[in-house]
Amino acid sequence: MAEIADLSLARVTKRFGAHVAVDAVDFSAARGAFFSILGPSGCGKTTLMRMIAGFEMPSEGDIAIRGASMAGVPANRRPVNMVFQNLALFPTMTVGENVAYGLDCRGVARGEREARVRRILGRVGLADFIDRRVTQLSGGQRQRVAIARCLVLEPTILLLDEPLGALDLKLREHMKIELKRLQADFNTTFVYITHDQSEALVMSDQVAVMNRGRFEQVGSPRELYRDPASAFVAGFVGDANRWPAEFEAPNRVRLSGGATVAGRRFGPPSAGPATCFVRPESVALAPSAEALSALENRYSGKVVSVLFDGANSTLLVRADAGGFELRATLPQTGALAGVEKGAAVHFGWSAEAARIFAA
Amino acid sequence: MMRARGLAFWLLLLPPVLWLGLLLIVPHVEIAILSFSERVGPRLYRFGFANYLAFLTEPLYWRTFARTAVMSIAVTAITLVVAFPVAFYIAKAARGVSKAVLFLLCLLPFWASELVRTLGWMILLRETGLVSALLQATGLSAGPVELLYNDGAVIVGLVYGGLLFMVVPLVNALDSLDFSLIEAGFDLGGSRIDVLRRVVIPHAMPGIVAGSIVVFMLTAGNFVTAALLGGKNGLWFTEQIYAQFIVRFNWPQGAAFGLLLLLLSSAIVWIGLKLTGQGFGETMRRS
């Protein structure tokens, strides 16, 4: 498709003195996409977002929005609006005034302004709150005001800087669904920054995993989960058991405790140190060894502890031989549902499920 | 037990009662009574409004009064305009040590007495002063220039004297302004003027009002700066009060003037609070 991307970055670099915060980042986000940038704190994602918003200027490279270069365009003239981490609602204004602010700055006539403010507040379900002070709202309502305040301006891109960080768990889960719904409703390109992989995976069409100023991998949540391109992505996206190991064969490693694991190698064949990842949910558990005969990797061990968490319950198991421990998802149905600490179990995983990266 | 607590309560209440009673209420009641007494003969006084009538009928008095009010408002406004960027820089741009140093620099002039500071301005501005000499040396002026004894000199001196009292409440108010609010103001398409007018100033309003009240009261009630820098043209209302009390020994007239000045200050502060929609209690709490 020849359509121009809503947002495209070409070798964008930002240096603060000798420190390279963002290192030659390239990417483009298609129109109407929900694009997330996922990374640990300090990886440069906030700097990247501030460059897109126009609060920082790149040291090198170019940012283009719908094909127009943003070099030298100040923040208040970019078709980009941002939902701040702390939301940054104006405490001296009412909900309606907060939403009207941007329109007012653009000189939109009073009648049209009020109609647009009412329409957008209706769409985010806050029509009755127009005259409230923002300090009188709940966390979720404030969130929606912050988003409405941006969307009323019909930006090409909406930036969201970890906006769910301050909310409690229940509300966060709810807001994830709500954000996704809003994005689909408005069909605006969302660029979402987070260190929470679950937020990124649940909501996004595309996720970029960022580490030390670089994009490690850009892909759909499913690709990142199934085919991580680097050891960092394999460890950061989703949950994983991670062991230091040594290559024995191109597709087999020996863990430091002595156990061997057949797996899938990413990257060119290599010798020497490696890292092996196995997701807790790919570990099969069984009371007897026969049930696991189809799997390439089979072990037996003892349950060290049961970490009960409903559907997310896991077992901590220590292998009888090979000197390693792992976490395995415990299904709440089946033979092992009631397993107790100290019980003997058999466990294993397919070679497909074990990912090996040269370290 | 109850009696002991009662005693402690009354003892603690004593200092503020004495303070307010002896220094504020008693003198003002005395002044109010005094201001309504007319002199009918040597050491002979009776109740009457002659002192207030004299204020209204003698143009020099009420014109000086009006002039003091207008100039004090001007001084307050100029002080606000000068102090705002200073306070903004100290509150939002300066970090750590430099913040403390800048604050100290604002405070430094106030270690010298008001009289000495005013004399400093006289050294700069008089006919044989530094500025005059500089203007002559650079050829910008042919002869000596007298910069003292005009309204400009009085305003400069009073703004200088009021600056600290404006900077402190403004810094306090702006300190709590989250920088992301300013960024949000720009991000949503606001120009610098928009952000200043709609985001920064509303946030700083309690500080602006508190600073303005203090500076206005200090300015309207100022004596030394107006008298020294204004000279004979100073015509500050406090000089009239001084003249009545000290020069003419006409205490009732001076008392009437004093009360009028108090009413003027109160009225203008009240109008200022009404115009800006700020509550007095709220302002005092936030500053």
PDB file of C-alpha atoms in Angstrom, chain A residues 282-301 336 345-350:
ATOM      1  CA  SER A 282       4.591 -24.088  27.901  1.00  0.00           C
ATOM      2  CA  VAL A 283       5.611 -26.427  30.681  1.00  0.00           C
ATOM      3  CA  ALA A 284       3.471 -29.574  30.758  1.00  0.00           C
ATOM      4  CA  LEU A 285       2.946 -31.183  34.153  1.00  0.00           C
ATOM      5  CA  ALA A 286       1.924 -34.798  34.718  1.00  0.00           C
ATOM      6  CA  PRO A 287       1.781 -37.311  37.555  1.00  0.00           C
ATOM      7  CA  SER A 288       3.613 -39.920  35.431  1.00  0.00           C
ATOM      8  CA  ALA A 289       6.410 -39.893  32.845  1.00  0.00           C
ATOM      9  CA  GLU A 290       4.330 -41.677  30.133  1.00  0.00           C
ATOM     10  CA  ALA A 291       1.971 -38.758  29.692  1.00  0.00           C
ATOM     11  CA  LEU A 292       4.900 -36.591  28.531  1.00  0.00           C
ATOM     12  CA  SER A 293       6.440 -39.065  26.046  1.00  0.00           C
ATOM     13  CA  ALA A 294       5.697 -36.807  23.068  1.00  0.00           C
ATOM     14  CA  LEU A 295       7.901 -34.019  24.408  1.00  0.00           C
ATOM     15  CA  GLU A 296      11.619 -33.683  23.624  1.00  0.00           C
ATOM     16  CA  ASN A 297      12.505 -32.405  27.087  1.00  0.00           C
ATOM     17  CA  ARG A 298      11.325 -34.514  30.033  1.00  0.00           C
ATOM     18  CA  TYR A 299      12.321 -34.283  33.693  1.00  0.00           C
ATOM     19  CA  SER A 300      11.056 -35.211  37.107  1.00  0.00           C
ATOM     20  CA  GLY A 301      11.139 -33.100  40.244  1.00  0.00           C
ATOM     21  CA  LEU A 336      -2.566 -32.009  39.480  1.00  0.00           C
ATOM     22  CA  VAL A 345       5.846 -34.440  39.570  1.00  0.00           C
ATOM     23  CA  HIS A 346       6.945 -35.081  36.001  1.00  0.00           C
ATOM     24  CA  PHE A 347       7.318 -32.122  33.717  1.00  0.00           C
ATOM     25  CA  GLY A 348       8.550 -31.317  30.248  1.00  0.00           C
ATOM     26  CA  TRP A 349       8.282 -29.100  27.192  1.00  0.00           C
ATOM     27  CA  SER A 350       8.687 -29.380  23.471  1.00  0.00           C
TER      28      SER A 350
END
